[in-house]
């Protein structure tokens, strides 16, 4: 299941989401250092690690719809992943599970796994939506390695933001619209598969950074990703929007599109505003 | 927790979602006859029944974010609801649970419960979105009681569709856009509370009925509702859209707005197309 476009070594993402065990035994893995933003492991990374264990339990390769509730921060270190198959059907297997750190439960996950076949979707298609309108990758703003925003995660990811949406980081006037769009690749060239989509759907700066509101840590309560197809090779284009910021909460809706113009993932999260 | 605007009797919805037990004991309830469409109990009703049990386990009144995976049809009869508190925090309690029928698991649920205070949201609000543009209720088309579409559920609900969106039922040319908007009240005048929002978010005809594609049973795999505020008294306006129908799957996104123009719920489901 590993793939690496640049060398024979295991990709950083495969290394950081590796799990051992399965079948009747316990599944273990490790939250790797450097997949955090300000010390908190990224929520998409935590979900990808847990889902990598849970798809072993499901014995089906693709996370078709996965929901995580975030219970405590993911500190680097060993984790165990436990899950119960609550239904095994002809097409899908549903697993209820959790990932545990040393002394506490980090995330609770409910997922349905299937086999998307590794191909572009076929059959009926009625799509009212288009990939985000983005300049070519080389005209977008590389988020990785911005010295003003130490985000170890971003050294592993090649996230290139729409120039208008990157203004929050430069001090230029923000757009005033909670939209964040850009291109995503892995820095080491790893192929984007369905597991990686769980990371990607939480790998961009929050869309609300482009509003004129106080910035701050925005903890995720709940995060759901629908994986709709296996991405074609190459970078994906992504857009994230928050339309409803009120009552101390906000949603963030994401779309991930492959180079063939296929919507490959839809995501939504519920997050809290600072009180 | 019951409320009824028209009589002293218990409302139909309260009766159909009633549960007994809790604390250390088993929670039981009953899937009532007549909350189905073509014999399958409505998914929103099943989720409301399960969540009514789970909020007892959480000991917090409002389902802030609830996700259900649908495992087997809900036939009328006794059910038990089991759940584990996976985190009890200062503001929220997260419960992983399931609802079981006679011999099988009907739905698996992951929910975070809190207390929204029964008031309109306060504080920072940045909202880019508006309630659906609808004619007055009396100019919308009552779905209930349409003899061509026997849907027992609709006798209990006062669902009034935008006239353009109701054309799928009359044989007139459809809009060709997967959008379904309208007003919702309970037929017996029951107040719309946060539990009812779980039903409402799945109580409209599928938005894809307005596409020129073969109609058919569209089984839900996963359904998530974010309850963002306690609704003001009176009917709510709702809109449901499916933008991405491809690869044998579709999403349906819903918005529920109260009479004060507050977004009170956001929903999304992943459903399967007939193969």
Short mmCIF file of C-alpha atoms in Angstrom, two decimals:
data_model
loop_
_atom_site.label_atom_id
_atom_site.label_comp_id
_atom_site.label_asym_id
_atom_site.label_seq_id
_atom_site.Cartn_x
_atom_site.Cartn_y
_atom_site.Cartn_z
CA UNK A 1 0.00 0.00 0.00
CA UNK A 2 3.00 2.27 -0.01
CA UNK A 3 4.00 4.39 -2.91
CA UNK A 4 6.75 6.89 -3.36
CA UNK A 5 7.54 8.81 -6.45
CA UNK A 6 11.02 9.92 -5.53
CA UNK A 7 12.99 7.14 -3.86
CA UNK A 8 12.91 3.56 -2.68
CA UNK A 9 12.47 4.58 0.95
CA UNK A 10 9.11 4.49 2.63
CA UNK A 11 7.27 7.79 2.29
CA UNK A 12 6.97 10.00 5.35
CA UNK A 13 3.20 9.60 5.38
CA UNK A 14 3.38 5.82 5.16
CA UNK A 15 5.95 5.78 7.93
CA UNK A 16 3.88 8.05 10.18
CA UNK A 17 0.66 6.07 9.66
CA UNK A 18 2.21 2.58 9.82
CA UNK A 19 0.39 0.07 11.99
CA UNK A 20 1.16 -3.50 13.05
CA UNK A 21 -1.14 -6.24 14.23
CA UNK A 22 -4.69 -6.93 13.29
CA UNK A 23 -6.89 -9.95 12.96
CA UNK A 24 -7.55 -11.06 16.53
CA UNK A 25 -4.66 -9.08 17.99
CA UNK A 26 -4.22 -5.51 19.06
CA UNK A 27 -3.28 -2.96 16.43
CA UNK A 28 -0.54 -0.55 17.37
CA UNK A 29 1.06 2.46 15.76
CA UNK A 30 2.83 5.62 16.72
CA UNK A 31 2.00 9.31 16.58
CA UNK A 32 5.17 10.65 14.98
CA UNK A 33 6.72 13.91 16.00
CA UNK A 34 6.53 16.63 13.40
CA UNK A 35 2.94 16.11 12.25
CA UNK A 36 1.70 18.87 14.51
CA UNK A 37 0.78 22.51 14.37
CA UNK A 38 1.92 24.25 17.51
CA UNK A 39 2.41 20.97 19.34
CA UNK A 40 -0.98 19.40 18.60
CA UNK A 41 -0.87 16.56 16.09
CA UNK A 42 -2.98 17.48 13.09
CA UNK A 43 -6.51 16.08 13.25
CA UNK A 44 -6.41 14.73 9.72
CA UNK A 45 -3.17 12.90 10.46
CA UNK A 46 -4.66 11.37 13.62
CA UNK A 47 -7.69 10.23 11.64
CA UNK A 48 -5.53 8.73 8.88
CA UNK A 49 -3.50 6.79 11.44
CA UNK A 50 -6.61 5.48 13.20
CA UNK A 51 -8.32 4.66 9.89
CA UNK A 52 -5.26 2.76 8.72
CA UNK A 53 -5.76 0.48 11.69
CA UNK A 54 -9.50 0.31 11.32
CA UNK A 55 -9.38 -0.67 7.65
CA UNK A 56 -7.39 -3.72 8.75
CA UNK A 57 -10.21 -4.57 11.11
CA UNK A 58 -12.70 -4.00 8.29
CA UNK A 59 -10.54 -5.91 5.82
CA UNK A 60 -11.55 -3.42 3.15
CA UNK A 61 -9.10 -0.87 1.72
CA UNK A 62 -10.97 2.40 1.29
CA UNK A 63 -12.43 4.67 4.00
CA UNK A 64 -15.70 5.53 2.25
CA UNK A 65 -17.12 7.61 5.10
CA UNK A 66 -15.27 8.21 8.35
CA UNK A 67 -16.26 10.38 11.31
CA UNK A 68 -13.97 11.26 14.20
CA UNK A 69 -14.77 13.00 17.48
CA UNK A 70 -11.65 14.53 19.04
CA UNK A 71 -11.35 13.77 22.73
CA UNK A 72 -7.80 14.67 23.78
CA UNK A 73 -4.69 15.99 22.03
CA UNK A 74 -2.47 13.50 20.24
CA UNK A 75 0.97 13.67 21.78
CA UNK A 76 3.83 11.89 19.99
CA UNK A 77 4.19 8.31 21.18
CA UNK A 78 2.77 4.84 20.92
CA UNK A 79 -0.93 4.33 20.32
CA UNK A 80 -3.27 1.39 20.14
CA UNK A 81 -6.25 1.18 17.82
CA UNK A 82 -9.25 -0.91 18.78
CA UNK A 83 -12.40 -1.47 16.81
CA UNK A 84 -15.50 -3.61 16.54
CA UNK A 85 -17.05 -4.67 13.26
CA UNK A 86 -20.68 -3.63 13.71
CA UNK A 87 -21.74 -4.75 10.25
CA UNK A 88 -20.08 -6.69 7.47
CA UNK A 89 -22.14 -6.36 4.31
CA UNK A 90 -21.73 -7.36 0.69
CA UNK A 91 -20.25 -4.03 -0.25
CA UNK A 92 -19.20 -2.27 2.94
CA UNK A 93 -17.95 -3.02 6.44
CA UNK A 94 -18.71 -0.64 9.31
CA UNK A 95 -16.31 -0.39 12.24
CA UNK A 96 -16.72 1.51 15.51
CA UNK A 97 -13.35 2.15 17.06
CA UNK A 98 -10.97 4.41 18.89
CA UNK A 99 -7.31 5.31 19.14
CA UNK A 100 -5.73 5.35 22.59
CA UNK A 101 -2.56 6.97 23.83
CA UNK A 102 -0.70 6.17 27.01
CA UNK A 103 -3.50 6.83 29.40
CA UNK A 104 -6.37 8.21 27.43
CA UNK A 105 -8.61 7.98 24.43
CA UNK A 106 -7.50 10.38 21.71
CA UNK A 107 -10.21 10.02 19.07
CA UNK A 108 -13.38 8.00 18.70
CA UNK A 109 -14.09 6.93 15.12
CA UNK A 110 -17.05 5.53 13.23
CA UNK A 111 -16.22 4.41 9.71
CA UNK A 112 -17.62 2.49 6.79
CA UNK A 113 -15.01 0.91 4.55
CA UNK A 114 -15.29 -0.47 1.02
CA UNK A 115 -13.35 -0.98 -2.17
CA UNK A 116 -13.55 1.90 -4.63
CA UNK A 117 -11.63 -0.11 -7.19
CA UNK A 118 -8.80 2.31 -7.71
CA UNK A 119 -10.52 3.69 -10.78
CA UNK A 120 -12.36 6.78 -11.88
CA UNK A 121 -16.06 6.65 -11.11
CA UNK A 122 -18.29 5.17 -13.78
CA UNK A 123 -22.00 5.27 -14.49
CA UNK A 124 -24.48 8.04 -13.87
CA UNK A 125 -22.94 11.40 -13.04
CA UNK A 126 -24.80 14.62 -12.31
CA UNK A 127 -22.31 17.08 -10.91
CA UNK A 128 -23.20 20.68 -10.07
CA UNK A 129 -19.87 21.99 -8.95
CA UNK A 130 -16.41 22.60 -10.33
CA UNK A 131 -12.87 22.48 -8.99
CA UNK A 132 -11.73 25.72 -7.35
CA UNK A 133 -10.45 28.36 -9.72
CA UNK A 134 -6.72 28.41 -9.00
CA UNK A 135 -3.65 29.88 -10.68
CA UNK A 136 -1.08 27.33 -11.83
CA UNK A 137 0.79 25.69 -8.96
CA UNK A 138 3.94 27.75 -9.52
CA UNK A 139 1.97 30.97 -9.04
CA UNK A 140 0.47 29.82 -5.76
CA UNK A 141 2.07 30.51 -2.39
CA UNK A 142 3.95 27.68 -0.74
CA UNK A 143 2.81 27.44 2.83
CA UNK A 144 5.58 25.05 3.82
CA UNK A 145 8.60 26.52 5.50
CA UNK A 146 7.14 29.91 6.33
CA UNK A 147 9.47 31.01 9.14
CA UNK A 148 6.79 33.23 10.69
CA UNK A 149 4.51 30.24 11.19
CA UNK A 150 6.43 27.26 12.50
CA UNK A 151 4.25 24.37 11.43
CA UNK A 152 6.32 21.18 11.32
CA UNK A 153 3.50 19.47 9.45
CA UNK A 154 4.01 21.76 6.51
CA UNK A 155 7.54 20.55 5.85
CA UNK A 156 6.07 17.22 4.85
CA UNK A 157 3.30 18.65 2.73
CA UNK A 158 3.46 20.78 -0.36
CA UNK A 159 0.46 23.06 0.26
CA UNK A 160 0.26 25.95 -2.21
CA UNK A 161 -2.39 28.51 -1.47
CA UNK A 162 -4.30 30.77 -3.80
CA UNK A 163 -2.34 34.06 -3.57
CA UNK A 164 -5.44 35.96 -2.39
CA UNK A 165 -6.07 33.42 0.36
CA UNK A 166 -2.47 33.48 1.58
CA UNK A 167 -2.65 37.16 2.50
CA UNK A 168 -3.62 36.33 6.08
CA UNK A 169 -0.01 35.24 6.58
CA UNK A 170 1.66 38.27 5.04
CA UNK A 171 -0.23 40.98 6.88
CA UNK A 172 -1.91 42.26 3.71
CA UNK A 173 -5.66 42.95 3.96
CA UNK A 174 -7.58 39.71 4.15
CA UNK A 175 -10.31 38.76 1.73
CA UNK A 176 -13.00 38.93 4.42
CA UNK A 177 -14.44 35.67 3.11
CA UNK A 178 -13.80 32.40 4.92
CA UNK A 179 -12.45 30.52 1.92
CA UNK A 180 -9.07 28.82 1.60
CA UNK A 181 -8.13 27.14 -1.67
CA UNK A 182 -4.98 25.66 -3.08
CA UNK A 183 -3.04 22.69 -4.36
CA UNK A 184 -1.85 19.73 -2.31
CA UNK A 185 0.97 17.26 -2.90
CA UNK A 186 3.21 15.35 -0.55
CA UNK A 187 6.68 16.93 -0.31
CA UNK A 188 8.27 13.55 -1.02
CA UNK A 189 6.04 12.88 -4.00
CA UNK A 190 4.00 10.09 -2.43
CA UNK A 191 0.93 9.14 -4.43
CA UNK A 192 -2.34 10.50 -3.06
CA UNK A 193 -4.52 7.54 -2.20
CA UNK A 194 -7.82 7.31 -0.37
CA UNK A 195 -6.14 7.17 3.06
CA UNK A 196 -4.22 10.36 2.32
CA UNK A 197 -7.49 12.16 1.57
CA UNK A 198 -8.31 11.99 5.29
CA UNK A 199 -5.17 14.00 6.02
CA UNK A 200 -5.63 16.39 3.11
CA UNK A 201 -9.15 17.34 4.19
CA UNK A 202 -7.68 18.86 7.36
CA UNK A 203 -4.28 20.02 6.10
CA UNK A 204 -5.01 23.58 5.03
CA UNK A 205 -5.00 26.68 7.23
CA UNK A 206 -8.50 27.30 8.64
CA UNK A 207 -10.70 29.15 6.16
CA UNK A 208 -11.67 31.60 8.92
CA UNK A 209 -8.10 32.94 8.89
CA UNK A 210 -9.32 35.07 5.99
CA UNK A 211 -12.01 36.73 8.11
CA UNK A 212 -11.28 39.86 10.08
CA UNK A 213 -11.78 38.11 13.39
CA UNK A 214 -9.29 37.33 16.15
CA UNK A 215 -7.16 34.34 15.18
CA UNK A 216 -6.71 31.53 17.63
CA UNK A 217 -6.71 27.83 18.20
CA UNK A 218 -9.88 26.35 16.74
CA UNK A 219 -10.41 22.92 18.28
CA UNK A 220 -12.25 20.39 16.15
CA UNK A 221 -15.16 18.61 17.80
CA UNK A 222 -16.16 16.44 14.87
CA UNK A 223 -14.71 15.72 11.43
CA UNK A 224 -16.31 13.67 8.66
CA UNK A 225 -14.78 12.76 5.31
CA UNK A 226 -16.62 11.12 2.43
CA UNK A 227 -14.16 9.55 0.01
CA UNK A 228 -15.96 9.54 -3.31
CA UNK A 229 -13.31 8.16 -5.67
CA UNK A 230 -9.66 7.12 -5.93
CA UNK A 231 -7.69 10.19 -7.05
CA UNK A 232 -5.88 10.20 -10.38
CA UNK A 233 -2.09 10.57 -10.08
CA UNK A 234 -0.78 14.08 -9.46
CA UNK A 235 -1.65 16.97 -7.18
CA UNK A 236 -5.19 17.60 -5.99
CA UNK A 237 -6.92 20.96 -5.78
CA UNK A 238 -8.81 21.79 -2.61
CA UNK A 239 -11.19 24.40 -1.30
CA UNK A 240 -12.43 24.93 2.25
CA UNK A 241 -15.21 27.28 3.31
CA UNK A 242 -16.88 28.33 6.57
CA UNK A 243 -20.24 29.92 5.92
CA UNK A 244 -21.77 29.82 9.38
CA UNK A 245 -19.70 31.22 12.22
CA UNK A 246 -22.10 31.80 15.10
CA UNK A 247 -23.06 30.64 18.56
CA UNK A 248 -19.45 29.87 19.41
CA UNK A 249 -19.18 27.26 16.68
CA UNK A 250 -18.32 27.00 13.02
CA UNK A 251 -18.38 24.42 10.32
CA UNK A 252 -15.67 24.01 7.68
CA UNK A 253 -16.67 22.34 4.43
CA UNK A 254 -14.03 20.94 2.12
CA UNK A 255 -13.85 19.68 -1.44
CA UNK A 256 -10.89 17.78 -2.90
CA UNK A 257 -10.64 17.40 -6.68
CA UNK A 258 -8.20 15.33 -8.72
CA UNK A 259 -6.48 16.38 -11.94
CA UNK A 260 -9.20 14.82 -14.06
CA UNK A 261 -11.80 17.12 -12.53
CA UNK A 262 -13.35 14.41 -10.36
CA UNK A 263 -14.52 15.30 -6.88
CA UNK A 264 -12.64 12.71 -4.79
CA UNK A 265 -13.54 13.81 -1.26
CA UNK A 266 -16.09 15.93 0.58
CA UNK A 267 -15.39 16.90 4.16
CA UNK A 268 -17.03 18.82 6.97
CA UNK A 269 -15.93 19.60 10.47
CA UNK A 270 -17.53 21.26 13.48
CA UNK A 271 -15.10 23.40 15.43
CA UNK A 272 -15.31 25.72 18.41
CA UNK A 273 -14.51 29.40 18.43
CA UNK A 274 -12.50 30.80 21.31
CA UNK A 275 -14.90 31.84 24.07
CA UNK B 1 -38.84 17.66 27.68
CA UNK B 2 -42.18 17.31 25.91
CA UNK B 3 -44.11 20.16 24.45
CA UNK B 4 -47.33 20.35 22.56
CA UNK B 5 -48.97 23.42 21.23
CA UNK B 6 -52.44 22.05 20.64
CA UNK B 7 -53.58 19.77 23.44
CA UNK B 8 -52.66 18.18 26.73
CA UNK B 9 -51.88 14.84 25.12
CA UNK B 10 -48.34 13.81 24.40
CA UNK B 11 -47.27 14.79 20.90
CA UNK B 12 -46.87 12.08 18.30
CA UNK B 13 -43.15 12.74 18.05
CA UNK B 14 -42.63 12.58 21.80
CA UNK B 15 -44.62 9.37 21.94
CA UNK B 16 -42.67 7.79 19.09
CA UNK B 17 -39.27 8.73 20.53
CA UNK B 18 -40.08 7.96 24.19
CA UNK B 19 -37.45 5.97 26.07
CA UNK B 20 -37.32 4.47 29.54
CA UNK B 21 -34.36 3.52 31.68
CA UNK B 22 -30.96 5.10 31.86
CA UNK B 23 -28.30 5.52 34.45
CA UNK B 24 -26.82 2.09 34.99
CA UNK B 25 -29.76 0.30 33.39
CA UNK B 26 -30.70 -0.55 29.84
CA UNK B 27 -32.53 2.07 27.84
CA UNK B 28 -35.50 0.83 25.83
CA UNK B 29 -37.90 2.37 23.37
CA UNK B 30 -40.06 1.35 20.47
CA UNK B 31 -39.99 2.00 16.74
CA UNK B 32 -43.58 3.07 16.17
CA UNK B 33 -45.54 2.07 13.13
CA UNK B 34 -46.34 4.89 10.75
CA UNK B 35 -42.98 6.66 10.79
CA UNK B 36 -41.93 4.93 7.60
CA UNK B 37 -41.76 5.57 3.89
CA UNK B 38 -42.66 2.44 1.99
CA UNK B 39 -42.17 0.28 5.07
CA UNK B 40 -38.72 1.51 6.11
CA UNK B 41 -38.70 3.68 9.21
CA UNK B 42 -37.36 7.11 8.32
CA UNK B 43 -33.65 7.51 9.05
CA UNK B 44 -34.10 10.83 10.84
CA UNK B 45 -36.75 9.30 13.09
CA UNK B 46 -34.46 6.38 13.93
CA UNK B 47 -31.66 8.79 14.76
CA UNK B 48 -33.94 10.94 16.96
CA UNK B 49 -35.08 7.86 18.88
CA UNK B 50 -31.52 6.64 19.40
CA UNK B 51 -30.28 10.12 20.32
CA UNK B 52 -33.07 10.51 22.85
CA UNK B 53 -31.64 7.49 24.63
CA UNK B 54 -28.05 8.57 24.19
CA UNK B 55 -28.61 12.03 25.62
CA UNK B 56 -29.75 10.30 28.82
CA UNK B 57 -26.46 8.47 28.85
CA UNK B 58 -24.65 11.75 28.21
CA UNK B 59 -26.81 13.58 30.77
CA UNK B 60 -26.78 16.60 28.48
CA UNK B 61 -29.88 17.74 26.60
CA UNK B 62 -28.76 18.82 23.13
CA UNK B 63 -27.33 16.67 20.33
CA UNK B 64 -24.64 19.08 19.13
CA UNK B 65 -23.17 16.75 16.50
CA UNK B 66 -24.50 13.29 15.83
CA UNK B 67 -23.47 10.78 13.18
CA UNK B 68 -25.35 7.59 12.36
CA UNK B 69 -24.36 4.70 10.11
CA UNK B 70 -27.38 2.71 8.96
CA UNK B 71 -26.90 -1.02 9.30
CA UNK B 72 -30.31 -2.66 8.91
CA UNK B 73 -33.89 -1.45 8.37
CA UNK B 74 -35.84 -0.34 11.40
CA UNK B 75 -38.94 -2.49 11.65
CA UNK B 76 -41.68 -1.46 14.10
CA UNK B 77 -41.12 -3.01 17.52
CA UNK B 78 -39.11 -2.79 20.71
CA UNK B 79 -35.55 -1.54 20.63
CA UNK B 80 -32.75 -1.15 23.12
CA UNK B 81 -30.24 1.66 23.10
CA UNK B 82 -26.77 1.12 24.50
CA UNK B 83 -23.95 3.60 24.75
CA UNK B 84 -20.59 4.27 26.31
CA UNK B 85 -19.45 7.67 27.51
CA UNK B 86 -16.08 8.04 25.80
CA UNK B 87 -15.44 11.52 27.14
CA UNK B 88 -17.16 13.74 29.68
CA UNK B 89 -15.76 17.24 29.39
CA UNK B 90 -16.59 20.60 30.89
CA UNK B 91 -18.84 21.55 28.00
CA UNK B 92 -19.64 18.39 26.07
CA UNK B 93 -20.09 14.65 26.58
CA UNK B 94 -19.32 12.22 23.78
CA UNK B 95 -21.16 8.90 23.57
CA UNK B 96 -20.57 5.97 21.22
CA UNK B 97 -23.70 3.87 21.01
CA UNK B 98 -26.11 1.80 18.99
CA UNK B 99 -29.77 0.95 18.72
CA UNK B 100 -30.70 -2.73 18.53
CA UNK B 101 -33.88 -4.41 17.36
CA UNK B 102 -34.97 -7.95 18.06
CA UNK B 103 -31.99 -9.70 16.60
CA UNK B 104 -29.83 -7.08 15.03
CA UNK B 105 -28.12 -3.74 15.23
CA UNK B 106 -30.13 -1.08 13.40
CA UNK B 107 -27.91 1.99 13.62
CA UNK B 108 -24.52 2.80 15.08
CA UNK B 109 -24.24 6.32 16.44
CA UNK B 110 -21.43 8.61 17.54
CA UNK B 111 -22.61 11.79 19.21
CA UNK B 112 -21.41 14.74 21.22
CA UNK B 113 -24.02 16.29 23.49
CA UNK B 114 -24.09 19.66 25.22
CA UNK B 115 -26.42 22.36 26.45
CA UNK B 116 -27.21 25.06 23.91
CA UNK B 117 -29.13 26.98 26.53
CA UNK B 118 -32.41 27.19 24.70
CA UNK B 119 -31.54 30.63 23.44
CA UNK B 120 -30.55 32.34 20.26
CA UNK B 121 -26.82 32.28 19.63
CA UNK B 122 -24.85 35.20 21.03
CA UNK B 123 -21.43 36.61 20.37
CA UNK B 124 -19.45 36.74 17.16
CA UNK B 125 -21.46 35.94 14.04
CA UNK B 126 -20.14 35.89 10.49
CA UNK B 127 -22.77 34.25 8.33
CA UNK B 128 -22.47 33.93 4.56
CA UNK B 129 -25.74 32.31 3.71
CA UNK B 130 -29.44 33.05 3.89
CA UNK B 131 -32.60 31.04 4.45
CA UNK B 132 -34.05 29.51 1.28
CA UNK B 133 -36.20 31.83 -0.78
CA UNK B 134 -39.69 30.40 -0.29
CA UNK B 135 -43.22 31.59 -0.99
CA UNK B 136 -45.41 31.98 2.11
CA UNK B 137 -46.40 28.67 3.68
CA UNK B 138 -49.94 28.79 2.29
CA UNK B 139 -48.58 29.00 -1.26
CA UNK B 140 -46.34 25.96 -0.81
CA UNK B 141 -47.43 22.43 -1.62
CA UNK B 142 -48.43 20.20 1.27
CA UNK B 143 -46.67 16.90 0.86
CA UNK B 144 -48.72 15.19 3.54
CA UNK B 145 -51.64 13.13 2.40
CA UNK B 146 -50.77 12.87 -1.28
CA UNK B 147 -52.73 9.76 -2.27
CA UNK B 148 -50.29 8.96 -5.09
CA UNK B 149 -47.42 8.67 -2.61
CA UNK B 150 -48.47 6.75 0.46
CA UNK B 151 -45.99 7.93 3.04
CA UNK B 152 -47.39 7.38 6.55
CA UNK B 153 -44.65 9.59 7.96
CA UNK B 154 -46.08 12.57 6.15
CA UNK B 155 -49.39 12.43 8.02
CA UNK B 156 -47.49 13.39 11.15
CA UNK B 157 -45.45 16.12 9.55
CA UNK B 158 -46.54 19.30 7.87
CA UNK B 159 -44.00 19.49 5.06
CA UNK B 160 -44.78 22.20 2.50
CA UNK B 161 -42.59 22.21 -0.55
CA UNK B 162 -41.59 25.06 -2.80
CA UNK B 163 -44.07 24.74 -5.71
CA UNK B 164 -41.25 24.37 -8.24
CA UNK B 165 -39.67 21.58 -6.21
CA UNK B 166 -42.95 19.71 -5.81
CA UNK B 167 -43.33 19.17 -9.55
CA UNK B 168 -41.62 15.77 -9.36
CA UNK B 169 -44.82 14.49 -7.71
CA UNK B 170 -47.29 15.93 -10.19
CA UNK B 171 -45.68 14.74 -13.40
CA UNK B 172 -44.83 18.27 -14.55
CA UNK B 173 -41.31 18.83 -15.89
CA UNK B 174 -38.77 18.72 -13.07
CA UNK B 175 -36.38 21.52 -12.34
CA UNK B 176 -33.34 19.44 -13.30
CA UNK B 177 -31.55 20.71 -10.21
CA UNK B 178 -31.22 18.52 -7.12
CA UNK B 179 -32.68 21.02 -4.68
CA UNK B 180 -35.68 20.54 -2.38
CA UNK B 181 -36.81 23.40 -0.18
CA UNK B 182 -39.82 24.05 1.99
CA UNK B 183 -41.34 24.64 5.39
CA UNK B 184 -41.56 22.15 8.23
CA UNK B 185 -43.91 21.95 11.21
CA UNK B 186 -45.30 19.04 13.16
CA UNK B 187 -48.91 18.29 12.18
CA UNK B 188 -49.93 18.37 15.85
CA UNK B 189 -48.15 21.65 16.50
CA UNK B 190 -45.37 20.25 18.67
CA UNK B 191 -42.56 22.72 19.30
CA UNK B 192 -39.44 22.13 17.25
CA UNK B 193 -36.60 21.46 19.66
CA UNK B 194 -33.06 20.28 19.08
CA UNK B 195 -34.05 16.59 19.09
CA UNK B 196 -36.65 17.23 16.38
CA UNK B 197 -33.98 18.76 14.16
CA UNK B 198 -32.50 15.26 13.73
CA UNK B 199 -35.80 14.13 12.21
CA UNK B 200 -36.33 17.27 10.16
CA UNK B 201 -32.93 16.99 8.48
CA UNK B 202 -34.08 13.73 6.87
CA UNK B 203 -37.82 14.42 6.48
CA UNK B 204 -37.98 15.94 3.01
CA UNK B 205 -38.21 14.06 -0.29
CA UNK B 206 -34.71 13.42 -1.67
CA UNK B 207 -33.37 16.42 -3.56
CA UNK B 208 -32.43 14.12 -6.47
CA UNK B 209 -36.13 13.58 -7.15
CA UNK B 210 -35.89 16.84 -9.08
CA UNK B 211 -33.24 15.46 -11.44
CA UNK B 212 -34.21 13.67 -14.61
CA UNK B 213 -32.83 10.37 -13.40
CA UNK B 214 -34.61 7.13 -12.55
CA UNK B 215 -36.25 7.39 -9.13
CA UNK B 216 -35.70 4.66 -6.62
CA UNK B 217 -34.87 3.77 -3.07
CA UNK B 218 -31.78 5.68 -2.00
CA UNK B 219 -30.34 3.97 1.08
CA UNK B 220 -28.44 6.19 3.48
CA UNK B 221 -25.01 4.97 4.53
CA UNK B 222 -24.13 7.83 6.83
CA UNK B 223 -25.98 10.84 8.20
CA UNK B 224 -24.52 13.67 10.28
CA UNK B 225 -26.39 16.57 11.84
CA UNK B 226 -24.80 19.60 13.49
CA UNK B 227 -27.29 21.33 15.76
CA UNK B 228 -26.14 24.92 15.87
CA UNK B 229 -28.82 26.60 17.97
CA UNK B 230 -32.19 26.05 19.65
CA UNK B 231 -34.89 27.04 17.12
CA UNK B 232 -37.21 29.95 17.86
CA UNK B 233 -40.89 28.95 18.10
CA UNK B 234 -42.73 28.41 14.83
CA UNK B 235 -42.05 26.62 11.57
CA UNK B 236 -38.55 26.19 10.19
CA UNK B 237 -37.50 26.61 6.56
CA UNK B 238 -35.28 23.97 5.05
CA UNK B 239 -33.26 23.36 1.92
CA UNK B 240 -31.56 20.19 0.74
CA UNK B 241 -29.15 19.91 -2.15
CA UNK B 242 -27.17 17.14 -3.88
CA UNK B 243 -24.34 18.56 -5.94
CA UNK B 244 -22.26 15.47 -6.53
CA UNK B 245 -24.01 12.42 -7.89
CA UNK B 246 -21.32 10.11 -9.23
CA UNK B 247 -19.56 6.81 -8.69
CA UNK B 248 -22.77 5.22 -7.44
CA UNK B 249 -22.98 7.60 -4.49
CA UNK B 250 -24.40 11.00 -3.65
CA UNK B 251 -24.33 13.43 -0.78
CA UNK B 252 -27.31 15.44 0.40
CA UNK B 253 -26.57 18.66 2.27
CA UNK B 254 -29.26 20.28 4.37
CA UNK B 255 -29.80 23.60 6.09
CA UNK B 256 -32.55 24.28 8.64
CA UNK B 257 -33.38 27.91 9.54
CA UNK B 258 -35.69 29.24 12.22
CA UNK B 259 -38.10 32.15 11.88
CA UNK B 260 -35.53 34.61 13.21
CA UNK B 261 -33.21 33.81 10.32
CA UNK B 262 -30.81 31.75 12.43
CA UNK B 263 -29.25 28.64 10.94
CA UNK B 264 -30.20 26.03 13.52
CA UNK B 265 -28.94 22.84 11.85
CA UNK B 266 -26.57 21.73 9.12
CA UNK B 267 -26.81 18.18 7.84
CA UNK B 268 -25.11 15.93 5.34
CA UNK B 269 -25.72 12.37 4.34
CA UNK B 270 -23.97 9.88 2.07
CA UNK B 271 -26.39 7.69 0.14
CA UNK B 272 -26.13 5.03 -2.52
CA UNK B 273 -27.62 5.19 -5.98
CA UNK B 274 -29.34 2.13 -7.38
CA UNK B 275 -26.74 0.00 -9.18
#
